[in-house]
PDB file of C-alpha atoms in Angstrom:
ATOM      1  CA  UNK A   1      87.394 113.611 103.632  1.00  0.00           C
ATOM      2  CA  UNK A   2      90.546 112.548 101.784  1.00  0.00           C
ATOM      3  CA  UNK A   3      93.736 114.338 102.833  1.00  0.00           C
ATOM      4  CA  UNK A   4      95.597 113.571  99.601  1.00  0.00           C
ATOM      5  CA  UNK A   5      94.275 114.029  96.094  1.00  0.00           C
ATOM      6  CA  UNK A   6      93.702 111.207  93.657  1.00  0.00           C
ATOM      7  CA  UNK A   7      95.883 111.154  90.578  1.00  0.00           C
ATOM      8  CA  UNK A   8      95.102 109.826  87.120  1.00  0.00           C
ATOM      9  CA  UNK A   9      97.395 108.780  84.288  1.00  0.00           C
ATOM     10  CA  UNK A  10      96.934 112.352  82.990  1.00  0.00           C
ATOM     11  CA  UNK A  11      97.812 114.104  86.259  1.00  0.00           C
ATOM     12  CA  UNK A  12     100.555 111.768  87.531  1.00  0.00           C
ATOM     13  CA  UNK A  13     104.156 112.152  86.420  1.00  0.00           C
ATOM     14  CA  UNK A  14     107.034 109.812  85.682  1.00  0.00           C
ATOM     15  CA  UNK A  15     106.880 106.274  87.007  1.00  0.00           C
ATOM     16  CA  UNK A  16     103.520 106.900  88.665  1.00  0.00           C
ATOM     17  CA  UNK A  17     101.995 107.898  85.348  1.00  0.00           C
ATOM     18  CA  UNK A  18     103.256 104.659  83.800  1.00  0.00           C
ATOM     19  CA  UNK A  19     101.990 102.524  86.683  1.00  0.00           C
ATOM     20  CA  UNK A  20      98.547 104.168  86.654  1.00  0.00           C
ATOM     21  CA  UNK A  21      98.275 103.889  82.871  1.00  0.00           C
ATOM     22  CA  UNK A  22      99.084 100.174  83.059  1.00  0.00           C
ATOM     23  CA  UNK A  23      96.528  99.652  85.842  1.00  0.00           C
ATOM     24  CA  UNK A  24      93.878 101.645  83.994  1.00  0.00           C
ATOM     25  CA  UNK A  25      94.387  99.590  80.852  1.00  0.00           C
ATOM     26  CA  UNK A  26      94.020  96.326  82.794  1.00  0.00           C
ATOM     27  CA  UNK A  27      90.951  97.536  84.721  1.00  0.00           C
ATOM     28  CA  UNK A  28      88.973  99.177  81.896  1.00  0.00           C
ATOM     29  CA  UNK A  29      89.980 102.685  82.951  1.00  0.00           C
ATOM     30  CA  UNK A  30      88.847 102.210  86.535  1.00  0.00           C
ATOM     31  CA  UNK A  31      91.295 103.062  89.307  1.00  0.00           C
ATOM     32  CA  UNK A  32      90.512 102.701  92.990  1.00  0.00           C
ATOM     33  CA  UNK A  33      90.978 105.454  95.536  1.00  0.00           C
ATOM     34  CA  UNK A  34      93.981 103.842  97.180  1.00  0.00           C
ATOM     35  CA  UNK A  35      96.133 103.250  94.087  1.00  0.00           C
ATOM     36  CA  UNK A  36      95.169 106.625  92.635  1.00  0.00           C
ATOM     37  CA  UNK A  37      96.291 108.292  95.830  1.00  0.00           C
ATOM     38  CA  UNK A  38      99.380 106.109  96.296  1.00  0.00           C
ATOM     39  CA  UNK A  39     100.575 107.411  92.927  1.00  0.00           C
ATOM     40  CA  UNK A  40     101.960 110.476  94.723  1.00  0.00           C
ATOM     41  CA  UNK A  41     104.824 108.132  95.628  1.00  0.00           C
ATOM     42  CA  UNK A  42     105.931 105.807  92.845  1.00  0.00           C
ATOM     43  CA  UNK A  43     107.973 103.921  95.454  1.00  0.00           C
ATOM     44  CA  UNK A  44     104.905 103.237  97.609  1.00  0.00           C
ATOM     45  CA  UNK A  45     102.652 102.408  94.660  1.00  0.00           C
ATOM     46  CA  UNK A  46     105.249 100.172  93.022  1.00  0.00           C
ATOM     47  CA  UNK A  47     106.019  98.446  96.317  1.00  0.00           C
ATOM     48  CA  UNK A  48     102.334  97.866  96.996  1.00  0.00           C
ATOM     49  CA  UNK A  49     101.763  96.420  93.520  1.00  0.00           C
ATOM     50  CA  UNK A  50     104.781  94.111  93.766  1.00  0.00           C
ATOM     51  CA  UNK A  51     103.904  92.872  97.258  1.00  0.00           C
ATOM     52  CA  UNK A  52     100.263  92.423  96.297  1.00  0.00           C
ATOM     53  CA  UNK A  53     101.218  90.342  93.243  1.00  0.00           C
ATOM     54  CA  UNK A  54     103.694  88.309  95.278  1.00  0.00           C
ATOM     55  CA  UNK A  55     101.125  87.563  97.975  1.00  0.00           C
ATOM     56  CA  UNK A  56      98.762  86.347  95.276  1.00  0.00           C
ATOM     57  CA  UNK A  57     101.163  83.405  95.023  1.00  0.00           C
ATOM     58  CA  UNK A  58     101.168  82.768  98.788  1.00  0.00           C
ATOM     59  CA  UNK A  59     100.717  79.231 100.050  1.00  0.00           C
ATOM     60  CA  UNK A  60      98.095  80.298 102.594  1.00  0.00           C
ATOM     61  CA  UNK A  61      94.522  79.439 101.709  1.00  0.00           C
ATOM     62  CA  UNK A  62      92.628  82.582 100.597  1.00  0.00           C
ATOM     63  CA  UNK A  63      89.904  82.055 103.215  1.00  0.00           C
ATOM     64  CA  UNK A  64      92.595  81.989 105.911  1.00  0.00           C
ATOM     65  CA  UNK A  65      94.406  84.972 104.414  1.00  0.00           C
ATOM     66  CA  UNK A  66      91.199  87.035 104.387  1.00  0.00           C
ATOM     67  CA  UNK A  67      90.528  86.179 108.042  1.00  0.00           C
ATOM     68  CA  UNK A  68      94.048  87.314 108.894  1.00  0.00           C
ATOM     69  CA  UNK A  69      93.425  90.536 106.961  1.00  0.00           C
ATOM     70  CA  UNK A  70      90.155  91.122 108.814  1.00  0.00           C
ATOM     71  CA  UNK A  71      91.894  90.642 112.167  1.00  0.00           C
ATOM     72  CA  UNK A  72      94.737  93.021 111.256  1.00  0.00           C
ATOM     73  CA  UNK A  73      92.418  95.704 109.871  1.00  0.00           C
ATOM     74  CA  UNK A  74      90.047  95.448 112.847  1.00  0.00           C
ATOM     75  CA  UNK A  75      93.075  96.097 115.065  1.00  0.00           C
ATOM     76  CA  UNK A  76      94.609  98.765 112.823  1.00  0.00           C
ATOM     77  CA  UNK A  77      91.333 100.610 112.285  1.00  0.00           C
ATOM     78  CA  UNK A  78      91.196 100.992 108.504  1.00  0.00           C
ATOM     79  CA  UNK A  79      87.504 100.859 107.655  1.00  0.00           C
ATOM     80  CA  UNK A  80      88.167 100.853 103.913  1.00  0.00           C
ATOM     81  CA  UNK A  81      90.423  97.789 104.130  1.00  0.00           C
ATOM     82  CA  UNK A  82      88.189  96.055 106.656  1.00  0.00           C
ATOM     83  CA  UNK A  83      85.178  96.489 104.387  1.00  0.00           C
ATOM     84  CA  UNK A  84      87.113  95.140 101.392  1.00  0.00           C
ATOM     85  CA  UNK A  85      88.373  92.070 103.277  1.00  0.00           C
ATOM     86  CA  UNK A  86      84.984  91.282 104.800  1.00  0.00           C
ATOM     87  CA  UNK A  87      83.486  91.448 101.309  1.00  0.00           C
ATOM     88  CA  UNK A  88      86.227  89.182  99.932  1.00  0.00           C
ATOM     89  CA  UNK A  89      85.738  86.697 102.785  1.00  0.00           C
ATOM     90  CA  UNK A  90      81.997  86.559 102.108  1.00  0.00           C
ATOM     91  CA  UNK A  91      82.670  85.997  98.397  1.00  0.00           C
ATOM     92  CA  UNK A  92      84.902  83.059  99.373  1.00  0.00           C
ATOM     93  CA  UNK A  93      82.114  81.554 101.491  1.00  0.00           C
ATOM     94  CA  UNK A  94      83.329  82.521 104.963  1.00  0.00           C
ATOM     95  CA  UNK A  95      80.208  82.665 107.127  1.00  0.00           C
ATOM     96  CA  UNK A  96      79.210  85.653 109.260  1.00  0.00           C
ATOM     97  CA  UNK A  97      80.144  83.947 112.551  1.00  0.00           C
ATOM     98  CA  UNK A  98      83.683  83.341 111.276  1.00  0.00           C
ATOM     99  CA  UNK A  99      83.924  86.901 109.986  1.00  0.00           C
ATOM    100  CA  UNK A 100      82.962  88.169 113.437  1.00  0.00           C
ATOM    101  CA  UNK A 101      85.478  85.837 115.056  1.00  0.00           C
ATOM    102  CA  UNK A 102      88.139  87.115 112.669  1.00  0.00           C
ATOM    103  CA  UNK A 103      87.338  90.678 113.791  1.00  0.00           C
ATOM    104  CA  UNK A 104      88.071  89.446 117.318  1.00  0.00           C
ATOM    105  CA  UNK A 105      91.309  87.788 116.189  1.00  0.00           C
ATOM    106  CA  UNK A 106      90.190  84.172 116.432  1.00  0.00           C
ATOM    107  CA  UNK A 107      88.251  81.357 114.754  1.00  0.00           C
ATOM    108  CA  UNK A 108      86.106  78.388 115.766  1.00  0.00           C
ATOM    109  CA  UNK A 109      88.651  76.230 113.919  1.00  0.00           C
ATOM    110  CA  UNK A 110      91.724  75.729 116.157  1.00  0.00           C
ATOM    111  CA  UNK A 111      94.191  75.753 113.228  1.00  0.00           C
ATOM    112  CA  UNK A 112      92.768  78.974 111.814  1.00  0.00           C
ATOM    113  CA  UNK A 113      92.657  80.514 115.299  1.00  0.00           C
ATOM    114  CA  UNK A 114      96.339  79.668 115.763  1.00  0.00           C
ATOM    115  CA  UNK A 115      97.450  81.204 112.453  1.00  0.00           C
ATOM    116  CA  UNK A 116      95.334  84.339 113.009  1.00  0.00           C
ATOM    117  CA  UNK A 117      96.832  84.664 116.505  1.00  0.00           C
ATOM    118  CA  UNK A 118     100.314  84.388 114.992  1.00  0.00           C
ATOM    119  CA  UNK A 119      99.486  87.133 112.482  1.00  0.00           C
ATOM    120  CA  UNK A 120      98.327  89.449 115.250  1.00  0.00           C
ATOM    121  CA  UNK A 121     101.560  88.751 117.132  1.00  0.00           C
ATOM    122  CA  UNK A 122     103.605  89.502 114.023  1.00  0.00           C
ATOM    123  CA  UNK A 123     101.730  92.800 113.854  1.00  0.00           C
ATOM    124  CA  UNK A 124     101.756  93.738 117.540  1.00  0.00           C
ATOM    125  CA  UNK A 125     104.719  92.046 119.167  1.00  0.00           C
ATOM    126  CA  UNK A 126     106.832  89.766 116.992  1.00  0.00           C
ATOM    127  CA  UNK A 127     109.421  89.289 119.739  1.00  0.00           C
ATOM    128  CA  UNK A 128     106.838  87.278 121.712  1.00  0.00           C
ATOM    129  CA  UNK A 129     106.559  84.492 119.094  1.00  0.00           C
ATOM    130  CA  UNK A 130     107.759  81.171 120.485  1.00  0.00           C
ATOM    131  CA  UNK A 131     109.221  77.985 119.057  1.00  0.00           C
ATOM    132  CA  UNK A 132     106.251  76.142 120.551  1.00  0.00           C
ATOM    133  CA  UNK A 133     103.810  78.316 118.602  1.00  0.00           C
ATOM    134  CA  UNK A 134     105.548  77.633 115.320  1.00  0.00           C
ATOM    135  CA  UNK A 135     105.704  73.932 116.182  1.00  0.00           C
ATOM    136  CA  UNK A 136     101.960  73.907 116.909  1.00  0.00           C
ATOM    137  CA  UNK A 137     101.279  75.502 113.524  1.00  0.00           C
ATOM    138  CA  UNK A 138     103.283  72.735 111.859  1.00  0.00           C
ATOM    139  CA  UNK A 139     101.242  70.155 113.801  1.00  0.00           C
ATOM    140  CA  UNK A 140      98.086  71.771 112.378  1.00  0.00           C
ATOM    141  CA  UNK A 141      99.535  71.131 108.925  1.00  0.00           C
ATOM    142  CA  UNK A 142     100.913  74.560 108.045  1.00  0.00           C
ATOM    143  CA  UNK A 143     104.131  74.397 106.031  1.00  0.00           C
ATOM    144  CA  UNK A 144     107.081  76.658 106.718  1.00  0.00           C
ATOM    145  CA  UNK A 145     106.162  78.508 103.530  1.00  0.00           C
ATOM    146  CA  UNK A 146     102.595  79.139 104.720  1.00  0.00           C
ATOM    147  CA  UNK A 147     103.892  80.270 108.122  1.00  0.00           C
ATOM    148  CA  UNK A 148     106.359  82.638 106.431  1.00  0.00           C
ATOM    149  CA  UNK A 149     103.579  83.942 104.183  1.00  0.00           C
ATOM    150  CA  UNK A 150     101.819  85.256 107.301  1.00  0.00           C
ATOM    151  CA  UNK A 151     104.461  87.986 107.518  1.00  0.00           C
ATOM    152  CA  UNK A 152     103.707  89.023 103.933  1.00  0.00           C
ATOM    153  CA  UNK A 153      99.948  89.156 104.565  1.00  0.00           C
ATOM    154  CA  UNK A 154     100.524  91.255 107.672  1.00  0.00           C
ATOM    155  CA  UNK A 155     102.969  93.561 105.869  1.00  0.00           C
ATOM    156  CA  UNK A 156     100.545  94.101 102.988  1.00  0.00           C
ATOM    157  CA  UNK A 157      97.752  94.940 105.430  1.00  0.00           C
ATOM    158  CA  UNK A 158      99.921  97.317 107.444  1.00  0.00           C
ATOM    159  CA  UNK A 159     100.938  99.098 104.230  1.00  0.00           C
ATOM    160  CA  UNK A 160      97.434  99.466 102.824  1.00  0.00           C
ATOM    161  CA  UNK A 161      95.724 100.250 106.115  1.00  0.00           C
ATOM    162  CA  UNK A 162      98.294 102.774 107.262  1.00  0.00           C
ATOM    163  CA  UNK A 163      98.305 104.445 103.856  1.00  0.00           C
ATOM    164  CA  UNK A 164      94.511 104.712 103.737  1.00  0.00           C
ATOM    165  CA  UNK A 165      94.405 106.129 107.269  1.00  0.00           C
ATOM    166  CA  UNK A 166      97.110 108.688 106.443  1.00  0.00           C
ATOM    167  CA  UNK A 167      95.394 109.651 103.185  1.00  0.00           C
ATOM    168  CA  UNK A 168      91.985 109.919 104.876  1.00  0.00           C
ATOM    169  CA  UNK A 169      90.406 107.296 102.625  1.00  0.00           C
ATOM    170  CA  UNK A 170      87.225 105.825 104.055  1.00  0.00           C
ATOM    171  CA  UNK A 171      84.458 103.570 102.761  1.00  0.00           C
ATOM    172  CA  UNK A 172      82.383 105.457 100.212  1.00  0.00           C
ATOM    173  CA  UNK A 173      84.699 108.493 100.274  1.00  0.00           C
ATOM    174  CA  UNK A 174      84.001 108.965  96.587  1.00  0.00           C
ATOM    175  CA  UNK A 175      82.311 105.794  95.446  1.00  0.00           C
ATOM    176  CA  UNK A 176      85.396 103.870  94.313  1.00  0.00           C
ATOM    177  CA  UNK A 177      86.858 100.751  95.813  1.00  0.00           C
ATOM    178  CA  UNK A 178      90.146 100.594  97.696  1.00  0.00           C
ATOM    179  CA  UNK A 179      92.387  98.893  95.206  1.00  0.00           C
ATOM    180  CA  UNK A 180      93.046  98.950  91.499  1.00  0.00           C
TER     181      UNK A 180
END
């Protein structure tokens, strides 16, 4: 059961009202549980929206990004986010074996396994990242920009997962999706 109430453009105030109204207009009046609940804090909602938009311009391939998201959410424990990222990975053509590997924090592809492992280290223990690891990622063909983007993907997943867990949002909690 949700711990925080959902807001609408009619029940939100100030900046949150404006943000929700803009989202509702872009999404045919439909607002997901997470953004509706995030509206209690215009700082959190605005930060989420800005980071989400920025990560849409990331250099990482979307299939790789979704596998990173699955690994982070499997570790973090947000069922709502995990469900959303598994669905997105399937829509992008990631097969079930790779989705399961992503849940375990790896991949059959060595390059993808290496970047997913880096993401989990960024999440769990960033001080353990080595020069050799970053060099190996470059040898697999990842640019410095793509490697840096891993931090953004992890940060976005920590934000959304932690928020959903705090707010008590779970899959099917009221029939809406997680995002906007």
